[in-house]
Tab-separated table of C-alpha atoms in Angstrom:
chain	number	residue	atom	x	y	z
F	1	UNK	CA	-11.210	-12.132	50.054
F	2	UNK	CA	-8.613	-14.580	49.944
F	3	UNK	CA	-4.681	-13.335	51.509
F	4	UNK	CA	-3.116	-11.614	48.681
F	5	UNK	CA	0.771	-12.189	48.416
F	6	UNK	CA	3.142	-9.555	47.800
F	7	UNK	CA	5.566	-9.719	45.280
F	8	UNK	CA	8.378	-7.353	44.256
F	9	UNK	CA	10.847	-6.703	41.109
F	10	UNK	CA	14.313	-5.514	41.035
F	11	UNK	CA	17.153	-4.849	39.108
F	12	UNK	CA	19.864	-5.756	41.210
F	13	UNK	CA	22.743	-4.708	39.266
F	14	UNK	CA	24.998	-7.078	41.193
F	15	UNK	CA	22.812	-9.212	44.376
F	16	UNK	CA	25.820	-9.584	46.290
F	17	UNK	CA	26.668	-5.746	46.601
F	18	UNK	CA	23.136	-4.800	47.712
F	19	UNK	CA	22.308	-8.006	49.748
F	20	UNK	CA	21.693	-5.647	52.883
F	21	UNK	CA	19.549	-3.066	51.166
F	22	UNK	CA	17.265	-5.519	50.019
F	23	UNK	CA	16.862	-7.444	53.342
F	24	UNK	CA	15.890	-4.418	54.920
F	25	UNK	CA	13.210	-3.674	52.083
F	26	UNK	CA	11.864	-7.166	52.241
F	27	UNK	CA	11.507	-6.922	55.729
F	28	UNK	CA	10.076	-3.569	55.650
F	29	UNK	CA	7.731	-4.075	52.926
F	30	UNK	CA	6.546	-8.077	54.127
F	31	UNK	CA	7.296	-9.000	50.343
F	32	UNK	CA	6.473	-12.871	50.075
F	33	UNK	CA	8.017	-12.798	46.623
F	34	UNK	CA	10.840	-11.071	44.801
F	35	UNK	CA	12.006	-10.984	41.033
F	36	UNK	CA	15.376	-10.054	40.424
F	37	UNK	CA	17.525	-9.583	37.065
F	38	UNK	CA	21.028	-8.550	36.609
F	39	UNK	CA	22.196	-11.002	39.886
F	40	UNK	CA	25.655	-11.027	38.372
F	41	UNK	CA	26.437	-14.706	39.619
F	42	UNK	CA	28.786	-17.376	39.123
F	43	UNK	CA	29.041	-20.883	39.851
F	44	UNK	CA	31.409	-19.793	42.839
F	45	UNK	CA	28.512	-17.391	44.660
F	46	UNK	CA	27.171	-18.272	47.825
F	47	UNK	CA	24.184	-16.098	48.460
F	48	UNK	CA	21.759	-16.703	51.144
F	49	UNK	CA	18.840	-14.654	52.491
F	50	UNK	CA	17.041	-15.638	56.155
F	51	UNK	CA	13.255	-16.718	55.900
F	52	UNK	CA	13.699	-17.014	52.097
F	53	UNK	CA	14.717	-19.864	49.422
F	54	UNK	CA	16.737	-18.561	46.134
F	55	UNK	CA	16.255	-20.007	42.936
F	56	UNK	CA	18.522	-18.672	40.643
F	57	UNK	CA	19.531	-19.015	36.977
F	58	UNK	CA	23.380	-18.039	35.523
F	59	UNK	CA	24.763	-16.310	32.557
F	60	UNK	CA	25.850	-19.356	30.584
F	61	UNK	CA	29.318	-18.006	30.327
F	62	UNK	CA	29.949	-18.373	34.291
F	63	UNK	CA	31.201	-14.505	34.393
F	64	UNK	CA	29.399	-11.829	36.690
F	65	UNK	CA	26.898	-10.272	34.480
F	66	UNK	CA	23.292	-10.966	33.612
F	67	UNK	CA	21.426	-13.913	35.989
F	68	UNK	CA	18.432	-13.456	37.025
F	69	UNK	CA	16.704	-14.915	40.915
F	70	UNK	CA	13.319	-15.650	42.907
F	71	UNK	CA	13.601	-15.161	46.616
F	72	UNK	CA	10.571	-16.786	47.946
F	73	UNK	CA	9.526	-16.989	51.517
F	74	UNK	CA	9.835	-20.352	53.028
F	75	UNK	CA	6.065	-20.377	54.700
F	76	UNK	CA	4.655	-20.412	51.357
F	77	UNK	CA	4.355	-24.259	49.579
F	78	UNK	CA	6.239	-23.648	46.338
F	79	UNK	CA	8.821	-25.884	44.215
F	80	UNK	CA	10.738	-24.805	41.434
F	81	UNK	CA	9.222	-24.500	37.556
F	82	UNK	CA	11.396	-23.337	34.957
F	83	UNK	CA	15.230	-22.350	34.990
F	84	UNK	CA	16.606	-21.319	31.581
F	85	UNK	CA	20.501	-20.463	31.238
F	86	UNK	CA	20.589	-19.149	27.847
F	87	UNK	CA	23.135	-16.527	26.055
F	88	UNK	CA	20.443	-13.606	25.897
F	89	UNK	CA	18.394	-14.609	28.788
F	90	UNK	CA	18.293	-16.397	32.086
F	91	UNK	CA	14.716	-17.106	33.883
F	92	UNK	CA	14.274	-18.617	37.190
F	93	UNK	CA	10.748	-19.401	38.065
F	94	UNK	CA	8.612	-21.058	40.640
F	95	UNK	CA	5.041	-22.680	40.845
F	96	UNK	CA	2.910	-22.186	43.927
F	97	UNK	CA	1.619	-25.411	45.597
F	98	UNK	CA	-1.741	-24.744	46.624
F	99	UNK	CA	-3.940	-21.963	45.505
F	100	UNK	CA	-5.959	-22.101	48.370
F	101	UNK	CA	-6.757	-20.660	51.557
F	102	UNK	CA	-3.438	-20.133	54.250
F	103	UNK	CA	-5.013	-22.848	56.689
F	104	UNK	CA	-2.018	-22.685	59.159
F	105	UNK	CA	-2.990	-22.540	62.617
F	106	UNK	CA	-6.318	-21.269	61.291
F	107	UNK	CA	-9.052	-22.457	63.548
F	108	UNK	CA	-12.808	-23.071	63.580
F	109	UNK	CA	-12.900	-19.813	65.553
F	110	UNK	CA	-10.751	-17.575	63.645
F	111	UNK	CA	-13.618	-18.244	60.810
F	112	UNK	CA	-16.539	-17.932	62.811
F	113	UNK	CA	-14.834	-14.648	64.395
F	114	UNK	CA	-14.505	-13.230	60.685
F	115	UNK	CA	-17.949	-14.416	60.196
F	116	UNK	CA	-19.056	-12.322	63.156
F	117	UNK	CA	-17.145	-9.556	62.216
F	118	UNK	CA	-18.624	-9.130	58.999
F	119	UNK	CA	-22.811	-9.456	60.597
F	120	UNK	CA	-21.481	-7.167	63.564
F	121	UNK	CA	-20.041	-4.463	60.799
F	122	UNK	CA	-23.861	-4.751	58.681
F	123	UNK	CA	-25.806	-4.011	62.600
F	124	UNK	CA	-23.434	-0.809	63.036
F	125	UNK	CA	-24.365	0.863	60.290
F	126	UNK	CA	-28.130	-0.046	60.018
F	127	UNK	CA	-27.419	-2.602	56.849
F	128	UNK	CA	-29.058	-5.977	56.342
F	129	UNK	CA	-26.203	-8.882	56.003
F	130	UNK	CA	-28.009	-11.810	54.355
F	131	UNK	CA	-26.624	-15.345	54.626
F	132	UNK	CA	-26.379	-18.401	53.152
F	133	UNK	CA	-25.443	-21.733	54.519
F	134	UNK	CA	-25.001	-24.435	52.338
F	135	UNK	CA	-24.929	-28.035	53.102
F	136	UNK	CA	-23.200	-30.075	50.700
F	137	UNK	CA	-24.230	-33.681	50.072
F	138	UNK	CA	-22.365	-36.441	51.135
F	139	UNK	CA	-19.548	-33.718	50.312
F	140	UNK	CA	-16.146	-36.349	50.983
F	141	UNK	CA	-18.104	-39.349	49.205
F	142	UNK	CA	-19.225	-37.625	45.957
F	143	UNK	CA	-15.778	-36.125	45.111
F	144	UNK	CA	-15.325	-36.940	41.471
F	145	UNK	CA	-11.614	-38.440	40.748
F	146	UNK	CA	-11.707	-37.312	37.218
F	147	UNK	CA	-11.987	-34.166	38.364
F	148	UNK	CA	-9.757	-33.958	41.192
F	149	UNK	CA	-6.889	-35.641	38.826
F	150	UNK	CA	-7.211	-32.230	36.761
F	151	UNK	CA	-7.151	-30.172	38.959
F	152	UNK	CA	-4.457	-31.592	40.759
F	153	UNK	CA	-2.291	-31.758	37.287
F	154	UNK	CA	-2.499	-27.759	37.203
F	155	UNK	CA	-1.516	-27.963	40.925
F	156	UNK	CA	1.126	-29.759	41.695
F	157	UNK	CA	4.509	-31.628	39.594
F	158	UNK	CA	3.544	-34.688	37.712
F	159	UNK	CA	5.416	-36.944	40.296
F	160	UNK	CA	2.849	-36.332	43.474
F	161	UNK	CA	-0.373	-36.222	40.476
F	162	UNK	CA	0.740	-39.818	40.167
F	163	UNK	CA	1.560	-40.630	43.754
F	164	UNK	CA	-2.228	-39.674	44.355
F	165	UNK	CA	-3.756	-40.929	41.214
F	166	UNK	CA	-2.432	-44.168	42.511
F	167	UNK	CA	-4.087	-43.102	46.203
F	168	UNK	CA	-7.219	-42.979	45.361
F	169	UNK	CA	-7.555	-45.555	41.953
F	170	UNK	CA	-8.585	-49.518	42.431
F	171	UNK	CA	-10.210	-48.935	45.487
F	172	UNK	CA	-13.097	-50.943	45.851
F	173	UNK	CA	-16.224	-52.251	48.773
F	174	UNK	CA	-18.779	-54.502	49.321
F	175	UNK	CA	-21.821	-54.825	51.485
F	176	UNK	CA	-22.114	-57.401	54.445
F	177	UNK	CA	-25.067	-58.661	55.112
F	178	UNK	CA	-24.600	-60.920	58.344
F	179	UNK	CA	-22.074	-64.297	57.113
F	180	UNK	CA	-22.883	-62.872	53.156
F	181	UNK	CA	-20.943	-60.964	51.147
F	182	UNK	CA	-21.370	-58.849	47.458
F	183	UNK	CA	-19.482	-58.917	45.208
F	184	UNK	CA	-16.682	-56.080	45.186
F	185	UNK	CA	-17.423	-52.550	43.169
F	186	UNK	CA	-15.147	-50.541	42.350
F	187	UNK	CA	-15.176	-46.997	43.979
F	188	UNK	CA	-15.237	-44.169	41.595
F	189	UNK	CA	-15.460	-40.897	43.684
F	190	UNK	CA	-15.151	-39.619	47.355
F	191	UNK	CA	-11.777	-39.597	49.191
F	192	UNK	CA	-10.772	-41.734	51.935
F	193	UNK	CA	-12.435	-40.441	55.123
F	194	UNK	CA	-10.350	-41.003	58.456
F	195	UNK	CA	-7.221	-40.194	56.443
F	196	UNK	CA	-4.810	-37.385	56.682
F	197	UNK	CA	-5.043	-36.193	53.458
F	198	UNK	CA	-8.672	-36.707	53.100
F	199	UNK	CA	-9.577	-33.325	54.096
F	200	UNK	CA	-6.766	-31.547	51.676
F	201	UNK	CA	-8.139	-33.798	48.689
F	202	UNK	CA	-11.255	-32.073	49.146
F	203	UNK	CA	-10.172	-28.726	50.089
F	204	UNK	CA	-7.898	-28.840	46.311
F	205	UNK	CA	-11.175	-30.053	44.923
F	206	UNK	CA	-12.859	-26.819	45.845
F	207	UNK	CA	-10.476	-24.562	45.730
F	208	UNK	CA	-11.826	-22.651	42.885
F	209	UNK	CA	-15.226	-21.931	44.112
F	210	UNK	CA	-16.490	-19.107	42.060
F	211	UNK	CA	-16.160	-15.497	43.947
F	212	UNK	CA	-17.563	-12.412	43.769
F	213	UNK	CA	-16.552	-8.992	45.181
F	214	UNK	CA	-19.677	-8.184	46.598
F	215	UNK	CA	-20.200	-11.292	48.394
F	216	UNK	CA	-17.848	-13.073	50.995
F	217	UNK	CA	-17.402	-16.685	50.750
F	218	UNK	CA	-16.232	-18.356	53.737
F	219	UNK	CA	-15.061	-22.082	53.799
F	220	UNK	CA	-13.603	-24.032	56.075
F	221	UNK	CA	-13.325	-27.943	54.702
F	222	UNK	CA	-17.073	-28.829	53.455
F	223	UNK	CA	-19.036	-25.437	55.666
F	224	UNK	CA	-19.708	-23.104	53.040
F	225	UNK	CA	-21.249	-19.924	54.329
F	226	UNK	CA	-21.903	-16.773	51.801
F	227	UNK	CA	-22.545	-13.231	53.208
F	228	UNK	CA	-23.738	-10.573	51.236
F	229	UNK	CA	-24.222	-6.952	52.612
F	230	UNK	CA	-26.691	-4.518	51.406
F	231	UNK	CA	-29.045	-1.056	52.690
F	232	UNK	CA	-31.898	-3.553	52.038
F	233	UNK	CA	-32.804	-7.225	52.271
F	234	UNK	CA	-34.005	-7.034	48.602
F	235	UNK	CA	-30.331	-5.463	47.449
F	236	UNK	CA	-28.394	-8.316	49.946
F	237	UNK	CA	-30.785	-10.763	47.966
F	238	UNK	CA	-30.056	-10.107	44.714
F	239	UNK	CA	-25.898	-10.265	45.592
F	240	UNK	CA	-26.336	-13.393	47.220
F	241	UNK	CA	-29.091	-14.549	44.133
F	242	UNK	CA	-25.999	-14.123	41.538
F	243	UNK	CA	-23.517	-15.516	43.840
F	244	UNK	CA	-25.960	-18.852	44.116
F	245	UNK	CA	-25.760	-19.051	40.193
F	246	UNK	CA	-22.413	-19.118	39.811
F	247	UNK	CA	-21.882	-21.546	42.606
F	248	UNK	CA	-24.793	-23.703	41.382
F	249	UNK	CA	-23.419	-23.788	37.493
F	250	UNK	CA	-19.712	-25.197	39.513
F	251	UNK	CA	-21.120	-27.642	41.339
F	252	UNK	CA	-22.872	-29.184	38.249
F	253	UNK	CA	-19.388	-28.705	36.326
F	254	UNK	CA	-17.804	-30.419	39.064
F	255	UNK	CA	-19.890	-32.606	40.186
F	256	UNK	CA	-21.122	-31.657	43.204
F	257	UNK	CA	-24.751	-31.824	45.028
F	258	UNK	CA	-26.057	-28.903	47.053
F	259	UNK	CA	-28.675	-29.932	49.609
F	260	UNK	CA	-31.572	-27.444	49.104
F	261	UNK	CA	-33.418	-28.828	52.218
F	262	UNK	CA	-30.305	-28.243	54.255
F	263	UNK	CA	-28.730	-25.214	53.546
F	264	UNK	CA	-30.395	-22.002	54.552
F	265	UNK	CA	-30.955	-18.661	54.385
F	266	UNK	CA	-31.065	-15.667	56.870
F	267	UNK	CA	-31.079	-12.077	57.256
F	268	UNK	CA	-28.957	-10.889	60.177
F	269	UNK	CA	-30.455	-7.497	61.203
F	270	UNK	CA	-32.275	-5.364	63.626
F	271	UNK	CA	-35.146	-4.255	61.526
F	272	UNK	CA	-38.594	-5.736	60.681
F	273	UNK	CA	-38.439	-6.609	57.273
F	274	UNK	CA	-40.024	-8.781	54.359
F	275	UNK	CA	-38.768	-12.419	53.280
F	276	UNK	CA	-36.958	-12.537	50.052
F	277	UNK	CA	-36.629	-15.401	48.715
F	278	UNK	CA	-33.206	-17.032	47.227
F	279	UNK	CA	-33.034	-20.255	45.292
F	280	UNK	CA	-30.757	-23.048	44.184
F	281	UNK	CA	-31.431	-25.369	40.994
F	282	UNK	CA	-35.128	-23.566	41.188
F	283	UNK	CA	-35.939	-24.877	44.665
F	284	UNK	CA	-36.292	-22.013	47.462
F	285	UNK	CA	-34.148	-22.369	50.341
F	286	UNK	CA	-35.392	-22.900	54.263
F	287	UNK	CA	-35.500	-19.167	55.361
F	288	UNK	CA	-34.375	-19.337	59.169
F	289	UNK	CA	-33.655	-16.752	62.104
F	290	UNK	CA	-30.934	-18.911	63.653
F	291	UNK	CA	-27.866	-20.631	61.734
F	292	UNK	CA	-25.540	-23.510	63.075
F	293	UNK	CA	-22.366	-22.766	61.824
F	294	UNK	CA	-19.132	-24.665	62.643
F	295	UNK	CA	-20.249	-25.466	65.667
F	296	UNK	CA	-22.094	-21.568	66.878
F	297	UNK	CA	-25.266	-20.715	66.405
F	298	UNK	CA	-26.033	-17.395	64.909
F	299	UNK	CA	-29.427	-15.861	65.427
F	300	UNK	CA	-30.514	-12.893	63.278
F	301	UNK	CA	-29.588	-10.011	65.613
F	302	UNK	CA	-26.329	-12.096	67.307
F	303	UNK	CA	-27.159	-11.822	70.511
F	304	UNK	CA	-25.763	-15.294	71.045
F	305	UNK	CA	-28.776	-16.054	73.294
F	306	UNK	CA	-29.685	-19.120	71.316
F	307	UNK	CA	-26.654	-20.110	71.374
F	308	UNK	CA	-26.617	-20.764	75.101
F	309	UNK	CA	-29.740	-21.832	75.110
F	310	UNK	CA	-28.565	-24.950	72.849
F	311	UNK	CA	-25.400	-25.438	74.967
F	312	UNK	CA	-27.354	-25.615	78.093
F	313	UNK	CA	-29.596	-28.837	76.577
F	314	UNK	CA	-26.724	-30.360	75.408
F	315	UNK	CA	-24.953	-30.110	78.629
F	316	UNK	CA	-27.934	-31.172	81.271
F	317	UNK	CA	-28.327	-34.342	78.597
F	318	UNK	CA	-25.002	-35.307	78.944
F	319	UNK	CA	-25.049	-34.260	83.084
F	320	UNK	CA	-27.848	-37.003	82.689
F	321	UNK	CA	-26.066	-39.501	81.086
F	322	UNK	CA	-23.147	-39.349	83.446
F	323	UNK	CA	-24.655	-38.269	86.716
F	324	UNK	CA	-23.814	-41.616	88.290
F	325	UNK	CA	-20.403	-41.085	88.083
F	326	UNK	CA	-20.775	-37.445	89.210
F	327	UNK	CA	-23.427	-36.966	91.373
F	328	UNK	CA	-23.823	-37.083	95.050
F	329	UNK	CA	-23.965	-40.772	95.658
F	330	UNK	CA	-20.683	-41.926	93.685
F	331	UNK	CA	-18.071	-43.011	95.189
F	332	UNK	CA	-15.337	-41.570	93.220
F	333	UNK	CA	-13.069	-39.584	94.412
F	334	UNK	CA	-13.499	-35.152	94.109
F	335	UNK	CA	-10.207	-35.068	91.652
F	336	UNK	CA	-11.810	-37.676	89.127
F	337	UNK	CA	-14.985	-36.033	89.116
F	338	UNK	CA	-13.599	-32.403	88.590
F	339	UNK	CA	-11.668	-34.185	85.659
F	340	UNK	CA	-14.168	-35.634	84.020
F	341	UNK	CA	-16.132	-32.097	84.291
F	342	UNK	CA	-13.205	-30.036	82.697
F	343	UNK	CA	-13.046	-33.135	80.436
F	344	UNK	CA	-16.747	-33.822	79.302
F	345	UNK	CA	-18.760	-31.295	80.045
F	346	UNK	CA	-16.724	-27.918	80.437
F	347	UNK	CA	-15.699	-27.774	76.520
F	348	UNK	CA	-19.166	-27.976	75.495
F	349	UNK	CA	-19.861	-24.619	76.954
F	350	UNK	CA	-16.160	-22.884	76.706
F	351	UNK	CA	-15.799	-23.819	72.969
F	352	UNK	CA	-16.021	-20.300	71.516
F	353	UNK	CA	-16.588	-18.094	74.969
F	354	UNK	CA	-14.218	-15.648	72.919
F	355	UNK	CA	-16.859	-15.126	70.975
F	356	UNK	CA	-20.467	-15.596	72.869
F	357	UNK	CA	-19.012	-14.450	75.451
F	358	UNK	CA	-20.107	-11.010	73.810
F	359	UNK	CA	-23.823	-12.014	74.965
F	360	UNK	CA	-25.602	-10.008	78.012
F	361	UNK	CA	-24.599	-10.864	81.623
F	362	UNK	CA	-28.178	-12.371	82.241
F	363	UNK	CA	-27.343	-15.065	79.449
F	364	UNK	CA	-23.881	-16.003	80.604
F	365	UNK	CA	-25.131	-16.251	84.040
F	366	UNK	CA	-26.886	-19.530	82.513
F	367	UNK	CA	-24.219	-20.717	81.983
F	368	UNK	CA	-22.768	-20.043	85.504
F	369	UNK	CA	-25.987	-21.620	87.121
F	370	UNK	CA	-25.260	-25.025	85.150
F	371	UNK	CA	-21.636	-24.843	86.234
F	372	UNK	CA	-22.648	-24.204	90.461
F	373	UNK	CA	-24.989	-26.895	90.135
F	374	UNK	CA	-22.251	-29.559	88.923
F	375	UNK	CA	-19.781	-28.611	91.536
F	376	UNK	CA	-22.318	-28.616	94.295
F	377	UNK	CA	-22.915	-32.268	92.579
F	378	UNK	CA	-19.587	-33.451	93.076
F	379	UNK	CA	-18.599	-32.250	96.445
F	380	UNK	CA	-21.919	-32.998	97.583
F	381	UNK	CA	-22.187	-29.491	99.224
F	382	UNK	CA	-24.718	-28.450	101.767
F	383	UNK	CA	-26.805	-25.363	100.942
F	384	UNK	CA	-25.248	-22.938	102.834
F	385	UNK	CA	-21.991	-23.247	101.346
F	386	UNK	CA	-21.185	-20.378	99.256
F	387	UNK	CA	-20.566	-21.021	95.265
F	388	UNK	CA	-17.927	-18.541	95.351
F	389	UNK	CA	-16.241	-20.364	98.150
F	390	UNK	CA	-16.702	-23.773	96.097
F	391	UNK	CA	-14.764	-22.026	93.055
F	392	UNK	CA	-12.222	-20.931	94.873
F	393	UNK	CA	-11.474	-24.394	97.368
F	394	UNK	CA	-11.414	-26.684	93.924
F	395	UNK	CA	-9.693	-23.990	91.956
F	396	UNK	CA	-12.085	-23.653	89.583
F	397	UNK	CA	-12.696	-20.636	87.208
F	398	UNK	CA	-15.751	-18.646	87.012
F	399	UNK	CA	-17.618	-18.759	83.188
F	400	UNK	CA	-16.543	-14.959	82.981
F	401	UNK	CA	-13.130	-16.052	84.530
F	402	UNK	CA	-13.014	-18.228	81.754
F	403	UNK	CA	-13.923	-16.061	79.110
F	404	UNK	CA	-11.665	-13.254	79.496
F	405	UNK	CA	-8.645	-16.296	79.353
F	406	UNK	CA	-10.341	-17.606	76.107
F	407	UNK	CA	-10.537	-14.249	74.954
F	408	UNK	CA	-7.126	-13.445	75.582
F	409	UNK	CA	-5.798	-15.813	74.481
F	410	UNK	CA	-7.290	-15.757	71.045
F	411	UNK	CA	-6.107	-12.023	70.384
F	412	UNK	CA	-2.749	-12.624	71.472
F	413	UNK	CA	-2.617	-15.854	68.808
F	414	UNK	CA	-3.951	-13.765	66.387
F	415	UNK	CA	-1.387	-10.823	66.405
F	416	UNK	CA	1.380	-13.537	65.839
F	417	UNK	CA	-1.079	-15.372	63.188
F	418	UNK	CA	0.359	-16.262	59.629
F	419	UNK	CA	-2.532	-16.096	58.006
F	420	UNK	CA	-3.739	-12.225	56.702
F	421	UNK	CA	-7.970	-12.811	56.924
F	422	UNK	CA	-7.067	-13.521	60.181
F	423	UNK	CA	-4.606	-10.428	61.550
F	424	UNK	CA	-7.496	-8.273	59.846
F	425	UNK	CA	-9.712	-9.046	62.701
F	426	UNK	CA	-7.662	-7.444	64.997
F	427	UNK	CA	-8.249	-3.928	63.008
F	428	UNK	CA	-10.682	-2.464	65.524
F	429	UNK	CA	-9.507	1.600	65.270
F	430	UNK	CA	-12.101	1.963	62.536
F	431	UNK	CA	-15.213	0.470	63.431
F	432	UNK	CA	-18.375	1.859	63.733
F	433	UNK	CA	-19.770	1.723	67.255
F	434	UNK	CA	-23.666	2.743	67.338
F	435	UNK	CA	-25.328	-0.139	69.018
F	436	UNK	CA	-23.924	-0.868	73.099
F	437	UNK	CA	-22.397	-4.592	72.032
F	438	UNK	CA	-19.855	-6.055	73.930
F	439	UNK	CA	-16.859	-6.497	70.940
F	440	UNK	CA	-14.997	-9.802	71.250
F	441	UNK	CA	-11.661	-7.489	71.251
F	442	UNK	CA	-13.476	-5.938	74.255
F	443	UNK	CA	-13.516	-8.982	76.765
F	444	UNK	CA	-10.167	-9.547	77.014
């Protein structure tokens, strides 16, 4: 569901008068937007509200009566459409920037933690949550420009359509093959990757992905993941069948190619059941009991054990690789080995503890081995010094040390977060507790 904003009429009767009343009822209320008639201003009113910008439109006839305003909050990308000063009616009006997703200090987390919210929901009450991870081809190469120009046109004034019309137009490559050169082509999709404004080309581009309300569509730049919940694999199927149809008649609009090989499919439950299987353009997708999604891997009943697993291969390959500068025979100092540690290794594994961290003791103790190891590495400790004692002479954290921080952190961001999808994870009164899961509000 995407954040909904809230918007508000009023007859004012005179703004000016009532200024007070209606702070306190924005305020209250956490309206985003509010219509008002009968402002009853002049050329010679100064009218100001805090957190808000005021677009207002007069009475032709410069005397206190009639007007009309939009108070819009200042967080949300707007610019001003239509203002019409006419003897029997005045209309202010405003055009929101970007129809998409609130992507303010909205991290890879947040989304996997409404992700995991959702699966965690399905386990409680003995439902089947069947997913869907698609892998777009070559997604920032193959994004048409005909089509991005019109959406953009509907999206923004004609001035920045231009501005980026002009962006992306006469762009052209050529191949290099050693002193020999092609001749140049001219490039007639994708969007400049390495750029800024790259990602928010695309994002525009996709902003209309067709929705459903009994599926939930979760994007974050070109990750696509749709959930659907149901009593029954066959019933979260079906919802996630007709959500694959609509998506699959868009991208062919649009322009875009879905990578059937690629994406796939999996059922995240604690029951034996029987494969159902979901297609796109005809061809059945990979059907999977562990998902890699921005960044985490999901397995079917989240218990985040392959998860760890994975982060403990990737970390002893990279140990490998840089053992020589970290192991017992370098000569670097203790400082610059503990820094390249906390620098190389450490965020492999701490990248989303908030959320694995929900995994059984036995697994994060895995973990914890890997780490003991590396530190007895670097100080080149004899065995009978303690790993506790190691910790606590470099002032170094323990994994669950870490994890509590991590997940502390995270709630404490999120109460303060702009963005609604992700305050609505912190809405634990209500949930259904069957199964004995660690929650991620629980390690903090």
């Amino acid at each position: 569901m995407k954040p909904t904003i809230r918007i508000m009429s009023w007859n004012a009767n005179g703004l000016l008068q009532r200024s007070k009343e209606l702070e306190v009822v924005l305020n209250l209320s956490k309206i985003d937007i509010c219509l008002i008639s009968e402002t009853h201003f002049t050329k010679e009113t100064f009218f100001r509200m805090k957190g808000y910008k005021c677009y207002h439109a007069l009475h032709p006839s410069n005397r206190a009566r009639g007007g009309s305003a939009v108070l819009v909050k200042e967080t949300i990308k707007h610019y001003e459409s239509t203002k019409i000063e006419a003897e029997k009616y005045q209309i202010s009006g405003i055009k929101i920037i970007t129809p998409v997703y609130s992507l303010e200090k909205h991290s890879t987390i947040d989304q996997v933690h409404r992700i995991v919210n959702i699966i965690e929901e399905a386990l409680e009450k003995k439902n089947v949550c069947s997913g869907i991870f698609l892998d777009v081809a070559q997604a920032f190469d193959k994004v048409w420009h005909e089509g991005l120009n019109h959406k953009l046109k509907k999206m923004l004034p004609y001035q920045y359509v231009e501005l980026l019309e002009s962006y992306l137009s006469r762009r052209y490559f050529c191949i290099k093959q050693e002193d020999a050169y092609s001749e140049p082509r001219t490039i007639n999709a994708g969007v400049p990757q390495g750029s800024v404004i790259g990602p928010l080309l695309y994002l525009l581009y996709t902003c209309d992905l067709p929705e459903t309300e009994e599926n939930t569509t979760a994007t974050f730049a070109d990750d696509t993941a749709i959930l659907a919940v149901g009593e029954s694999n066959e019933e979260s199927t079906q919802k996630l069948n007709r959500a694959i149809s609509r998506i699959s008649s868009w991208t062919a609009k649009w322009r875009i190619r879905l990578n059937e090989a690629k994406s796939v499919h999996i059922d995240f439950t604690n029951r034996s059941i029987v494969y159902t299987p979901t297609f796109i353009n005809g061809v059945a997708i990979p059907y999977v009991n562990e998902a890699k999604y921005l960044g985490m891997t999901l397995d079917a009943k989240l218990r985040w054990k392959e998860h760890v697993k994975k982060k403990k291969t990737e970390l002893v390959l990279k140990l490998r690789k840089m053992y020589w500068l970290i192991g017992r025979q370098s000569t670097m100092t203790i400082g610059n080995k503990l820094l390249l540690y906390k620098q190389v290794l450490k965020p492999v594994w701490s990248y989303g503890a908030q959320l694995w961290g929900c995994t059984a003791p036995t697994n994060r103790q895995i973990i914890q081995r890997f780490q003991n190891s590396v530190l007895r590495c670097i100080t080149d400790a004899p065995w009978y010094f303690r790993n506790d004692a190691l910790h606590r002479e470099l002032n170094v954290d323990s994994v669950d040390q870490v994890i509590k921080q991590r997940a502390s952190a995270h709630l404490t961001r999120l109460r303060d977060h702009l963005n609604e999808e992700a305050v609505k994870l912190l809405d634990v009164e209500d949930l259904t507790r069957r199964l004995k899961r660690t929650k991620p509000h629980e390690l903090a």
